[in-house]
CSV table of C-alpha atoms in Angstrom, one decimal:
chain,number,residue,atom,x,y,z
A,1,MET,CA,-19.0,66.7,-7.3
A,2,GLY,CA,-22.3,64.6,-8.0
A,3,LEU,CA,-21.7,61.4,-4.7
A,4,SER,CA,-18.9,59.3,-4.5
A,5,VAL,CA,-17.9,56.0,-1.8
A,6,THR,CA,-15.4,54.4,-0.9
A,7,ASN,CA,-16.3,50.2,-2.3
A,8,THR,CA,-14.6,47.0,0.9
A,9,LEU,CA,-14.9,45.1,-2.8
A,10,THR,CA,-12.6,47.3,-4.8
A,11,GLY,CA,-10.9,50.0,-1.6
A,12,GLU,CA,-10.8,52.2,-3.4
A,13,ARG,CA,-13.2,55.4,-3.7
A,14,GLU,CA,-15.8,56.0,-6.6
A,15,ALA,CA,-18.1,57.7,-7.9
A,16,PHE,CA,-22.1,56.6,-7.1
A,17,GLU,CA,-23.1,54.8,-10.4
A,18,PRO,CA,-26.5,52.9,-9.3
A,19,ALA,CA,-28.0,50.7,-11.4
A,20,SER,CA,-30.7,52.7,-12.1
A,21,ASP,CA,-30.8,56.1,-13.0
A,22,ASP,CA,-34.1,57.2,-10.7
A,23,GLU,CA,-33.9,54.6,-8.6
A,24,VAL,CA,-31.5,52.3,-6.0
A,25,LEU,CA,-31.8,49.3,-4.5
A,26,LEU,CA,-30.5,49.7,-0.9
A,27,TYR,CA,-29.6,46.1,1.3
A,28,VAL,CA,-28.6,46.4,5.6
A,29,CYS,CA,-27.5,43.3,7.0
A,30,GLY,CA,-29.9,44.1,9.9
A,31,LEU,CA,-29.2,42.7,13.5
A,32,THR,CA,-29.3,39.2,15.7
A,33,VAL,CA,-31.9,39.0,18.1
A,34,SER,CA,-30.6,38.0,20.8
A,35,ASP,CA,-30.5,40.9,22.8
A,36,ASP,CA,-31.4,43.8,24.3
A,37,ALA,CA,-30.2,46.5,21.0
A,38,HIS,CA,-26.7,48.6,22.0
A,39,LEU,CA,-24.8,51.7,20.8
A,40,GLY,CA,-22.8,50.0,17.7
A,41,HIS,CA,-25.5,48.2,16.6
A,42,ALA,CA,-27.8,52.2,16.0
A,43,ARG,CA,-24.4,53.7,14.6
A,44,LEU,CA,-24.8,51.5,11.1
A,45,TRP,CA,-29.1,52.0,11.6
A,46,PHE,CA,-28.0,55.9,11.5
A,47,HIS,CA,-25.5,56.2,8.6
A,48,ALA,CA,-27.7,53.2,7.2
A,49,ASP,CA,-30.7,56.4,8.1
A,50,VAL,CA,-28.3,59.3,6.5
A,51,LEU,CA,-28.1,57.6,3.9
A,52,HIS,CA,-31.1,56.5,2.6
A,53,ARG,CA,-32.1,60.5,3.1
A,54,TRP,CA,-28.7,62.0,1.2
A,55,LEU,CA,-30.4,59.4,-1.4
A,56,ASP,CA,-33.7,60.5,-0.6
A,57,HIS,CA,-32.0,64.2,-1.4
A,58,LEU,CA,-30.7,64.1,-4.6
A,59,GLY,CA,-33.8,62.8,-5.8
A,60,TYR,CA,-32.9,59.4,-5.7
A,61,ASP,CA,-36.2,56.8,-4.4
A,62,VAL,CA,-34.7,54.7,-2.5
A,63,ARG,CA,-35.7,50.5,-1.8
A,64,HIS,CA,-34.2,50.2,1.4
A,65,VAL,CA,-34.0,45.7,3.1
A,66,GLU,CA,-33.0,46.1,6.4
A,67,ASN,CA,-33.3,42.1,7.6
A,68,VAL,CA,-34.1,40.7,11.0
A,69,THR,CA,-32.5,37.1,11.7
A,70,ASP,CA,-34.8,36.1,14.6
A,71,VAL,CA,-33.7,32.5,13.7
A,72,ASN,CA,-29.9,31.8,15.2
A,73,GLU,CA,-28.3,29.7,18.4
A,74,LYS,CA,-27.4,32.5,20.9
A,75,ILE,CA,-31.4,33.2,20.4
A,76,ALA,CA,-32.2,29.5,21.2
A,77,ALA,CA,-30.0,29.7,23.8
A,78,ARG,CA,-32.1,32.7,26.4
A,79,VAL,CA,-35.2,29.2,25.4
A,80,GLY,CA,-36.2,29.3,28.9
A,81,GLU,CA,-34.3,32.6,30.7
A,82,ARG,CA,-37.1,34.3,31.2
A,83,GLU,CA,-41.3,32.2,32.0
A,84,ASP,CA,-43.2,33.3,29.0
A,85,TRP,CA,-40.1,32.5,26.8
A,86,ASP,CA,-40.6,28.7,25.8
A,87,THR,CA,-39.3,28.8,21.8
A,88,GLU,CA,-37.0,30.1,19.9
A,89,ALA,CA,-39.6,32.4,18.8
A,90,ASP,CA,-40.9,33.7,21.9
A,91,VAL,CA,-37.6,35.7,22.8
A,92,ALA,CA,-37.4,36.9,19.2
A,93,ARG,CA,-40.9,37.9,20.0
A,94,HIS,CA,-39.4,40.2,22.7
A,95,PHE,CA,-36.1,41.6,20.7
A,96,THR,CA,-37.7,42.1,17.3
A,97,GLU,CA,-40.1,45.1,19.7
A,98,GLU,CA,-37.4,46.9,20.8
A,99,VAL,CA,-36.1,46.5,18.1
A,100,ILE,CA,-38.7,48.7,15.8
A,101,GLU,CA,-38.8,50.1,19.2
A,102,ASN,CA,-35.7,51.8,19.3
A,103,MET,CA,-35.6,52.2,15.6
A,104,ARG,CA,-38.7,54.5,16.2
A,105,GLY,CA,-36.8,56.4,19.3
A,106,LEU,CA,-33.3,57.0,16.6
A,107,ASN,CA,-36.2,58.6,14.4
A,108,LEU,CA,-35.0,56.7,11.6
A,109,LYS,CA,-36.3,56.8,8.2
A,110,ARG,CA,-39.2,53.4,7.9
A,111,ALA,CA,-36.9,50.6,5.4
A,112,ALA,CA,-39.5,49.2,2.5
A,113,VAL,CA,-39.8,45.8,4.2
A,114,TYR,CA,-37.5,43.5,7.0
A,115,PRO,CA,-38.1,40.5,6.3
A,116,ARG,CA,-37.1,38.0,9.1
A,117,VAL,CA,-35.5,34.6,8.4
A,118,SER,CA,-37.7,32.5,9.6
A,119,GLU,CA,-40.8,33.7,7.3
A,120,HIS,CA,-37.9,32.6,4.4
A,121,ILE,CA,-37.4,29.0,4.8
A,122,PRO,CA,-38.5,28.4,1.5
A,123,GLU,CA,-37.1,31.0,0.1
A,124,ILE,CA,-33.7,30.1,1.1
A,125,ILE,CA,-34.2,25.6,0.3
A,126,SER,CA,-34.6,27.7,-3.1
A,127,LEU,CA,-31.8,29.2,-3.3
A,128,VAL,CA,-29.7,26.3,-1.5
A,129,GLU,CA,-31.2,23.3,-4.2
A,130,ARG,CA,-30.1,26.3,-6.7
A,131,LEU,CA,-25.8,25.6,-5.2
A,132,ILE,CA,-26.4,21.9,-5.0
A,133,GLU,CA,-27.9,21.8,-8.9
A,134,SER,CA,-24.8,23.8,-10.3
A,135,GLY,CA,-22.0,22.8,-8.5
A,136,HIS,CA,-21.4,24.8,-5.6
A,137,ALA,CA,-22.5,23.0,-2.9
A,138,TYR,CA,-23.1,19.0,-1.8
A,139,GLU,CA,-25.0,17.4,0.9
A,140,ALA,CA,-23.2,15.8,3.7
A,141,ASN,CA,-25.5,13.7,6.2
A,142,GLY,CA,-27.8,15.9,6.0
A,143,SER,CA,-26.6,18.8,6.6
A,144,VAL,CA,-25.4,21.3,2.6
A,145,TYR,CA,-22.3,23.1,2.6
A,146,PHE,CA,-20.7,25.3,0.0
A,147,ASP,CA,-17.2,23.7,-1.9
A,148,VAL,CA,-15.0,27.5,-2.0
A,149,THR,CA,-13.1,25.5,-4.1
A,150,SER,CA,-16.0,25.9,-6.7
A,151,PHE,CA,-16.5,30.2,-6.6
A,152,GLU,CA,-13.0,31.1,-8.5
A,153,GLU,CA,-13.8,34.7,-6.9
A,154,TYR,CA,-13.9,33.7,-2.7
A,155,GLY,CA,-11.6,36.3,-1.2
A,156,HIS,CA,-12.0,39.3,-3.0
A,157,LEU,CA,-13.4,40.9,-0.7
A,158,SER,CA,-12.1,40.3,2.4
A,159,ASN,CA,-8.2,39.2,0.5
A,160,GLN,CA,-9.2,36.2,1.8
A,161,ARG,CA,-7.9,32.7,-0.7
A,162,PRO,CA,-9.4,29.9,0.0
A,163,GLU,CA,-6.2,27.7,1.2
A,164,GLU,CA,-5.4,30.2,3.6
A,165,LEU,CA,-8.7,29.6,6.2
A,166,GLU,CA,-8.2,27.3,9.2
A,167,ALA,CA,-11.7,26.0,10.1
A,168,ASP,CA,-11.3,26.0,13.8
A,169,GLU,CA,-14.7,23.7,14.3
A,170,GLU,CA,-15.5,20.3,15.5
A,171,GLU,CA,-13.6,16.9,14.2
A,172,ASP,CA,-17.4,15.5,13.6
A,173,VAL,CA,-17.6,18.9,11.0
A,174,LEU,CA,-14.4,19.2,9.5
A,175,ALA,CA,-15.4,15.6,8.5
A,176,GLU,CA,-18.5,16.1,6.6
A,177,LYS,CA,-16.2,19.0,4.8
A,178,ARG,CA,-14.3,18.9,1.6
A,179,HIS,CA,-12.8,22.4,2.9
A,180,PRO,CA,-12.2,23.5,5.6
A,181,GLY,CA,-13.1,26.8,4.9
A,182,ASP,CA,-16.9,25.1,3.1
A,183,PHE,CA,-19.6,26.7,5.5
A,184,ALA,CA,-22.6,25.2,6.2
A,185,LEU,CA,-25.7,26.0,4.1
A,186,TRP,CA,-27.7,24.3,5.5
A,187,LYS,CA,-27.6,22.8,9.3
A,188,ALA,CA,-29.3,19.5,10.1
A,189,ASP,CA,-30.9,18.4,13.9
A,190,GLY,CA,-31.5,21.6,15.7
A,191,VAL,CA,-28.9,24.1,17.7
A,192,ASP,CA,-25.8,21.9,18.7
A,193,ALA,CA,-26.1,20.9,22.6
A,194,ASP,CA,-23.2,22.8,22.9
A,195,ALA,CA,-23.6,25.7,20.9
A,196,VAL,CA,-26.6,26.8,24.2
A,197,ARG,CA,-23.8,26.2,26.7
A,198,GLU,CA,-21.7,28.5,24.8
A,199,HIS,CA,-24.4,31.0,24.6
A,200,ARG,CA,-26.7,30.8,27.8
A,201,LYS,CA,-27.7,33.2,30.4
A,202,HIS,CA,-28.6,31.4,32.7
A,203,ASP,CA,-29.3,27.8,34.2
A,204,HIS,CA,-31.1,25.6,32.3
A,205,GLU,CA,-33.4,23.3,34.0
A,206,GLY,CA,-34.2,20.2,31.7
A,207,ASP,CA,-33.5,19.0,27.8
A,208,LEU,CA,-31.2,21.9,26.6
A,209,PRO,CA,-33.3,23.2,24.0
A,210,THR,CA,-32.5,23.1,20.4
A,211,GLY,CA,-33.9,25.8,18.4
A,212,GLN,CA,-36.2,25.4,15.1
A,213,THR,CA,-35.5,23.6,12.7
A,214,TRP,CA,-38.4,23.0,9.2
A,215,GLU,CA,-38.2,20.7,7.2
A,216,SER,CA,-36.1,19.8,4.0
A,217,PRO,CA,-35.0,17.7,1.2
A,218,TRP,CA,-32.1,17.3,2.8
A,219,GLY,CA,-34.1,16.8,5.4
A,220,GLU,CA,-35.3,18.0,9.6
A,221,GLY,CA,-32.1,20.8,10.4
A,222,ARG,CA,-31.9,25.4,9.9
A,223,PRO,CA,-30.4,27.2,7.3
A,224,GLY,CA,-27.3,28.7,8.5
A,225,TRP,CA,-26.2,32.0,8.6
A,226,HIS,CA,-24.8,33.3,5.2
A,227,ILE,CA,-27.7,32.3,3.5
A,228,GLU,CA,-30.5,33.3,5.0
A,229,CYS,CA,-29.2,37.8,4.1
A,230,SER,CA,-28.6,36.1,0.6
A,231,ALA,CA,-32.3,34.7,0.2
A,232,MET,CA,-33.7,37.8,1.4
A,233,SER,CA,-31.8,40.7,0.2
A,234,THR,CA,-32.0,38.4,-3.7
A,235,SER,CA,-35.9,38.2,-2.4
A,236,HIS,CA,-37.4,41.9,-2.2
A,237,LEU,CA,-35.0,42.9,-5.2
A,238,GLY,CA,-33.4,41.4,-6.6
A,239,ASP,CA,-30.5,39.6,-8.1
A,240,THR,CA,-28.4,42.6,-8.3
A,241,LEU,CA,-28.0,44.9,-5.0
A,242,ASP,CA,-26.5,48.7,-5.6
A,243,VAL,CA,-25.5,48.8,-2.3
A,244,HIS,CA,-25.0,46.6,0.8
A,245,MET,CA,-24.1,47.5,3.9
A,246,GLY,CA,-22.8,46.2,7.1
A,247,GLY,CA,-20.2,46.6,10.1
A,248,ARG,CA,-17.0,46.3,9.3
A,249,ASP,CA,-16.8,43.4,10.8
A,250,LEU,CA,-19.6,41.1,9.2
A,251,VAL,CA,-16.7,41.4,5.4
A,252,PHE,CA,-14.6,38.0,6.2
A,253,PRO,CA,-17.0,35.7,6.9
A,254,HIS,CA,-20.2,36.7,7.0
A,255,HIS,CA,-20.2,39.5,3.2
A,256,GLU,CA,-17.2,37.5,1.6
A,257,ASN,CA,-19.8,34.2,2.2
A,258,GLU,CA,-23.0,36.0,0.9
A,259,ILE,CA,-20.9,36.7,-2.5
A,260,ALA,CA,-20.3,33.4,-2.7
A,261,GLN,CA,-23.6,31.7,-3.3
A,262,SER,CA,-24.8,34.5,-5.1
A,263,GLU,CA,-23.6,34.8,-7.9
A,264,ALA,CA,-22.9,31.0,-7.5
A,265,ALA,CA,-26.6,30.9,-7.7
A,266,THR,CA,-27.2,33.3,-10.0
A,267,GLY,CA,-25.3,34.3,-12.4
A,268,HIS,CA,-25.1,38.6,-11.8
A,269,ARG,CA,-23.1,39.8,-9.7
A,270,PHE,CA,-24.3,40.7,-6.6
A,271,ALA,CA,-23.7,44.1,-5.2
A,272,ARG,CA,-22.4,47.2,-6.8
A,273,TYR,CA,-21.4,49.1,-3.9
A,274,TRP,CA,-20.0,48.0,-0.5
A,275,LEU,CA,-19.8,50.3,2.3
A,276,HIS,CA,-18.7,49.3,5.8
A,277,ASN,CA,-19.0,50.0,9.5
A,278,GLY,CA,-16.8,51.0,11.3
A,279,LEU,CA,-16.8,49.9,14.9
A,280,LEU,CA,-18.0,52.0,19.0
A,281,GLU,CA,-15.8,51.8,21.1
A,282,THR,CA,-15.6,52.7,24.8
A,283,THR,CA,-11.8,52.1,25.4
A,284,GLU,CA,-9.6,49.9,23.6
A,285,ASP,CA,-12.6,47.1,23.2
A,286,LYS,CA,-15.4,47.7,20.4
A,287,MET,CA,-19.1,48.0,21.5
A,288,SER,CA,-20.1,44.0,23.0
A,289,SER,CA,-22.6,42.3,23.5
A,290,SER,CA,-20.9,39.4,25.0
A,291,LEU,CA,-18.0,41.6,25.6
A,292,GLY,CA,-20.8,43.2,28.1
A,293,ASN,CA,-19.6,46.4,27.4
A,294,PHE,CA,-22.6,48.1,25.5
A,295,PHE,CA,-25.1,51.1,26.2
A,296,THR,CA,-28.4,50.1,25.0
A,297,VAL,CA,-30.4,51.8,22.7
A,298,SER,CA,-33.5,52.7,25.5
A,299,ASP,CA,-31.0,53.2,28.6
A,300,ALA,CA,-29.5,56.3,26.1
A,301,LEU,CA,-32.6,57.6,23.8
A,302,GLU,CA,-33.6,58.2,28.3
A,303,GLU,CA,-30.0,59.6,28.9
A,304,PHE,CA,-29.2,61.3,25.2
A,305,GLY,CA,-32.5,62.3,24.1
A,306,VAL,CA,-32.2,61.4,20.2
A,307,ASN,CA,-31.1,64.9,19.2
A,308,VAL,CA,-27.8,64.6,21.0
A,309,LEU,CA,-27.4,61.5,20.3
A,310,ARG,CA,-28.4,61.5,16.6
A,311,THR,CA,-25.5,63.8,17.0
A,312,PHE,CA,-23.0,62.7,18.5
A,313,TYR,CA,-22.9,60.2,15.1
A,314,LEU,CA,-22.4,62.5,13.3
A,315,GLY,CA,-19.4,63.3,14.6
A,316,ALA,CA,-17.6,60.7,12.7
A,317,GLN,CA,-17.2,59.5,8.9
A,318,TYR,CA,-19.4,56.0,8.5
A,319,ARG,CA,-16.5,54.2,8.0
A,320,GLY,CA,-14.0,55.4,10.7
A,321,ASP,CA,-14.5,53.9,14.4
A,322,GLN,CA,-16.2,56.0,16.5
A,323,VAL,CA,-15.8,56.2,20.6
A,324,PHE,CA,-18.3,56.4,23.1
A,325,SER,CA,-17.0,58.3,25.7
A,326,GLU,CA,-18.9,61.1,28.8
A,327,ASP,CA,-16.4,64.1,27.0
A,328,ALA,CA,-17.8,63.2,23.1
A,329,MET,CA,-21.5,63.0,24.4
A,330,ALA,CA,-20.6,66.2,26.1
A,331,GLU,CA,-19.1,67.3,23.0
A,332,ALA,CA,-22.2,66.6,21.3
A,333,GLU,CA,-24.8,67.6,23.9
A,334,GLU,CA,-23.0,71.2,22.9
A,335,ARG,CA,-23.0,70.5,19.9
A,336,TRP,CA,-26.2,70.2,19.2
A,337,ASP,CA,-26.8,73.1,21.7
A,338,ARG,CA,-25.1,75.3,18.9
A,339,LEU,CA,-26.8,74.3,16.2
A,340,GLU,CA,-30.8,74.3,18.0
A,341,ARG,CA,-29.8,77.8,19.8
A,342,ALA,CA,-29.6,78.6,16.1
A,343,TYR,CA,-33.0,77.3,14.5
A,344,GLU,CA,-34.5,78.9,17.5
A,345,THR,CA,-33.3,82.7,16.8
A,346,ALA,CA,-33.6,81.7,13.0
A,347,VAL,CA,-37.0,81.5,13.5
A,348,ASP,CA,-37.5,84.5,16.0
A,349,ALA,CA,-36.1,87.1,13.8
A,350,CYS,CA,-37.6,85.7,10.3
A,351,ASP,CA,-41.4,85.8,12.2
A,352,SER,CA,-40.6,88.8,13.9
A,353,VAL,CA,-42.2,91.8,13.3
A,354,ASP,CA,-38.8,93.2,12.6
A,355,ALA,CA,-37.6,91.3,10.1
A,356,ARG,CA,-38.3,93.3,6.4
A,357,ALA,CA,-38.8,92.7,3.0
A,358,LYS,CA,-36.0,95.5,1.6
A,359,ALA,CA,-33.2,94.4,4.5
A,360,THR,CA,-30.6,92.7,3.4
A,361,ASP,CA,-27.0,90.8,4.4
A,362,ASP,CA,-24.8,90.4,2.1
A,363,ASP,CA,-22.4,88.5,4.5
A,364,LEU,CA,-26.0,86.2,6.2
A,365,ARG,CA,-26.6,85.4,2.5
A,366,ALA,CA,-23.8,84.6,1.3
A,367,ALA,CA,-23.0,82.1,4.7
A,368,VAL,CA,-26.4,80.2,4.0
A,369,ASP,CA,-25.2,79.6,0.3
A,370,ASP,CA,-21.4,79.0,1.9
A,371,ALA,CA,-23.6,76.3,4.5
A,372,ARG,CA,-25.5,74.9,1.4
A,373,GLU,CA,-22.1,74.0,-0.8
A,374,GLY,CA,-20.3,73.1,2.8
A,375,VAL,CA,-23.2,70.8,3.5
A,376,VAL,CA,-23.7,69.5,-0.1
A,377,GLU,CA,-19.7,68.7,-1.4
A,378,ALA,CA,-19.5,67.1,2.1
A,379,MET,CA,-21.6,64.8,2.0
A,380,ASN,CA,-21.0,63.9,-2.0
A,381,ASP,CA,-17.8,63.1,-0.3
A,382,ASP,CA,-17.9,59.5,0.6
A,383,LEU,CA,-20.8,61.4,3.7
A,384,ASN,CA,-18.6,63.4,5.6
A,385,VAL,CA,-20.3,63.9,8.2
A,386,ARG,CA,-19.2,65.8,10.7
A,387,GLU,CA,-17.7,68.7,7.9
A,388,ALA,CA,-20.9,69.2,6.9
A,389,PHE,CA,-22.4,69.4,11.0
A,390,GLY,CA,-19.7,71.7,10.5
A,391,ALA,CA,-20.7,73.3,7.4
A,392,LEU,CA,-24.4,73.7,9.3
A,393,LEU,CA,-22.8,75.6,12.7
A,394,ASP,CA,-20.5,77.9,10.7
A,395,LEU,CA,-24.0,79.5,9.5
A,396,GLY,CA,-25.9,78.8,13.0
A,397,THR,CA,-22.9,81.7,13.3
A,398,ALA,CA,-23.9,83.9,10.8
A,399,VAL,CA,-27.1,84.2,11.6
A,400,HIS,CA,-26.3,85.2,15.7
A,401,ARG,CA,-24.4,87.9,14.5
A,402,HIS,CA,-26.7,89.2,11.5
A,403,VAL,CA,-29.5,89.4,14.5
A,404,GLU,CA,-26.2,91.3,17.8
A,405,ARG,CA,-25.3,93.6,14.7
A,406,VAL,CA,-29.4,94.4,13.9
A,407,GLY,CA,-30.1,93.9,18.3
A,408,SER,CA,-27.5,96.8,18.7
A,409,ALA,CA,-28.5,99.5,17.1
A,410,ASN,CA,-30.9,101.8,17.6
A,411,ASP,CA,-33.7,99.8,18.4
A,412,SER,CA,-35.7,102.3,17.0
A,413,VAL,CA,-36.2,101.2,13.0
A,414,ASP,CA,-37.4,105.4,11.3
A,415,ASP,CA,-33.8,104.7,10.3
A,416,GLY,CA,-35.6,102.2,7.6
A,417,ASP,CA,-34.3,98.8,7.1
A,418,ALA,CA,-30.1,99.4,7.6
A,419,HIS,CA,-31.3,98.7,11.7
A,420,ALA,CA,-34.1,95.3,10.1
A,421,TYR,CA,-33.6,92.1,9.4
A,422,ASP,CA,-33.1,91.0,6.9
A,423,TYR,CA,-36.9,88.3,6.2
A,424,ARG,CA,-35.2,86.6,2.8
A,425,GLY,CA,-31.9,86.3,4.5
A,426,LEU,CA,-33.3,84.7,7.5
A,427,ARG,CA,-36.1,82.5,5.6
A,428,ARG,CA,-33.4,81.2,3.9
A,429,ALA,CA,-30.9,80.2,6.6
A,430,VAL,CA,-34.3,78.9,8.3
A,431,GLU,CA,-34.6,76.6,5.4
A,432,THR,CA,-31.5,75.3,5.2
A,433,PHE,CA,-31.2,74.3,8.8
A,434,GLU,CA,-34.2,72.4,8.1
A,435,GLU,CA,-33.8,70.2,4.7
A,436,PHE,CA,-30.8,69.1,5.9
A,437,GLY,CA,-30.2,69.3,10.0
A,438,GLY,CA,-33.7,68.2,9.5
A,439,ASP,CA,-34.2,66.2,6.7
A,440,VAL,CA,-31.2,65.3,5.7
A,441,PHE,CA,-29.7,63.9,9.5
A,442,GLY,CA,-33.2,63.4,10.9
A,443,LEU,CA,-32.3,65.6,14.0
A,444,GLU,CA,-36.4,67.1,15.4
A,445,LEU,CA,-36.0,71.0,15.2
A,446,GLY,CA,-38.4,72.4,16.7
A,447,ARG,CA,-40.5,70.0,17.1
A,448,GLU,CA,-39.3,68.3,21.2
A,449,ALA,CA,-41.9,67.4,23.3
A,450,GLY,CA,-43.7,69.8,26.0
A,451,GLY,CA,-45.6,70.2,28.2
A,452,ASP,CA,-48.4,68.9,26.1
A,453,VAL,CA,-47.5,66.8,24.5
A,454,GLU,CA,-47.6,65.1,29.0
A,455,LEU,CA,-50.7,66.1,29.9
A,456,VAL,CA,-52.1,64.9,26.3
A,457,GLY,CA,-50.0,62.1,27.3
A,458,ASP,CA,-51.8,61.3,31.2
A,459,LEU,CA,-55.9,62.6,30.0
A,460,ALA,CA,-55.0,59.7,27.2
A,461,ASP,CA,-53.5,56.8,30.1
A,462,LEU,CA,-57.5,58.5,31.8
A,463,VAL,CA,-59.7,58.0,29.6
A,464,LEU,CA,-58.2,55.0,29.3
A,465,ASP,CA,-59.0,54.4,32.9
A,466,VAL,CA,-61.8,54.7,32.9
A,467,ARG,CA,-62.6,52.4,29.8
A,468,GLU,CA,-61.3,49.9,32.0
A,469,ALA,CA,-63.8,50.6,34.5
A,470,GLU,CA,-66.4,50.1,32.0
A,471,ARG,CA,-65.4,47.8,30.8
A,472,GLU,CA,-65.2,45.3,33.6
A,473,ALA,CA,-68.5,46.9,34.9
A,474,GLY,CA,-70.5,45.3,32.0
A,475,ASN,CA,-70.4,48.3,29.9
A,476,TYR,CA,-69.4,47.7,26.8
A,477,GLU,CA,-71.5,49.6,24.1
A,478,ARG,CA,-69.8,52.8,26.2
A,479,ALA,CA,-66.3,51.6,26.8
A,480,ASP,CA,-66.6,50.7,22.8
A,481,ARG,CA,-67.2,54.4,22.4
A,482,LEU,CA,-64.1,56.3,24.3
A,483,ARG,CA,-61.7,53.4,22.9
A,484,ASP,CA,-63.0,55.1,19.1
A,485,ASP,CA,-63.1,58.6,20.4
A,486,LEU,CA,-59.1,58.1,21.1
A,487,GLU,CA,-58.6,56.4,18.0
A,488,ALA,CA,-60.4,59.1,16.6
A,489,LEU,CA,-57.4,61.7,18.4
A,490,GLY,CA,-54.7,60.0,17.0
A,491,LEU,CA,-54.1,57.6,19.7
A,492,THR,CA,-55.0,53.2,19.1
A,493,VAL,CA,-56.0,51.7,22.1
A,494,GLU,CA,-54.2,48.3,21.0
A,495,ASP,CA,-55.5,45.5,24.3
A,496,GLY,CA,-52.9,43.0,25.3
A,497,ASP,CA,-52.1,39.6,27.9
A,498,ASP,CA,-50.8,42.7,30.2
A,499,GLY,CA,-53.8,45.2,29.6
A,500,PRO,CA,-54.8,48.2,27.1
A,501,GLU,CA,-51.5,50.6,26.2
A,502,ILE,CA,-53.2,53.5,24.3
A,503,ARG,CA,-50.1,53.9,20.6
A,504,LEU,CA,-49.6,57.1,19.1
A,505,ASP,CA,-50.1,57.0,15.3
């Protein structure tokens, strides 16, 4: 059975058949960088990562694009909150840096590219112009709106029809629209003062920030939210995507509007499969920056570590909601410990002198086959990660039984291979843990950071201090040699405003 997924557009489970036999075009709706990333954001990142990894496993070349929304009224509202946040771009840069750090900390595979709104303004303007020329959009007082009544298929993703839409907007904005459901492709001028007041987290002194603006055929302004993703995705992946992935809370209006404007502009189907993540909840509410009930990715990585956190996300299929709680994290830690112990037990026994070429444990070998079949079947069943992880835990049980059986036998191996470890069976078990637990689930089996790593970090910091002392003394050549020596060891020295830092390549 090949991979099947639940397509939000049809509401049906469908066989996964990308346009190409060997390539998958994957677009993931990324984060608006206006605040610290929380575990709700990371849940989408994780499941997009597992999808990417599983498609890799199936033999596809995955072109994964994930945008960064760095132009938004929520970002502009934070201008001036810190001394170094003088512009919208400053705020966005700060939180983008944190997002990248979080993604690396979560052991996510890198996307092919992470496009930012601010660097795609020409593409956005060009797309808006095409929509005006084709009669799907109109200009009003320097703003441009998409005419939802011009697109016959509008509402198919979210099951909402134009005649049912009601707009909750200011009267002057509604007066510009032909239909209440029409949405902005381009907004005249900067961020509205009321929007800044709504999203601000501090008291502004002086004039309220208005955010970045750009020249356009309709005057100075900013792009609308929905057009940004259409411009970035088609710029990097073409007119038709194989998979568009995002949170369920984006189905309407964001993804509905993406479909309308993209297909109206290109005349082609925008995405073959729409995959939507369920929400991460704390108790009764979804985890949300606006509600203030979130746990940041940075704090979670520090408290639980990447393996426990990824194991937590492996506890629920992507489509369903998931609850973050002490009990849920305790279960994740217990499940990760079970898998880690099973892997280490298999490795130790496989590398033991008591592992023999002719020893055979039919139960162990059958358990390996069952585990491999179970993982593949579960992952192809709409990425059922919990069941797939359970198959690896079942293999762990079989490994422990094999090792206990051999250990409980006579300590002497003179009786033959009946009292020896099944090397080939254990080797296959180790490979199964690494292939699925490591490559597919992204867990760091056998690669936990230990004291040696910390010692290397301390020694690198010591060398960095010596380099700074040499620079302050004017011994620049000697300082440069120390930097070159560190880089030869794979440690890049970056001199910033806050002083030098070391980055492990």
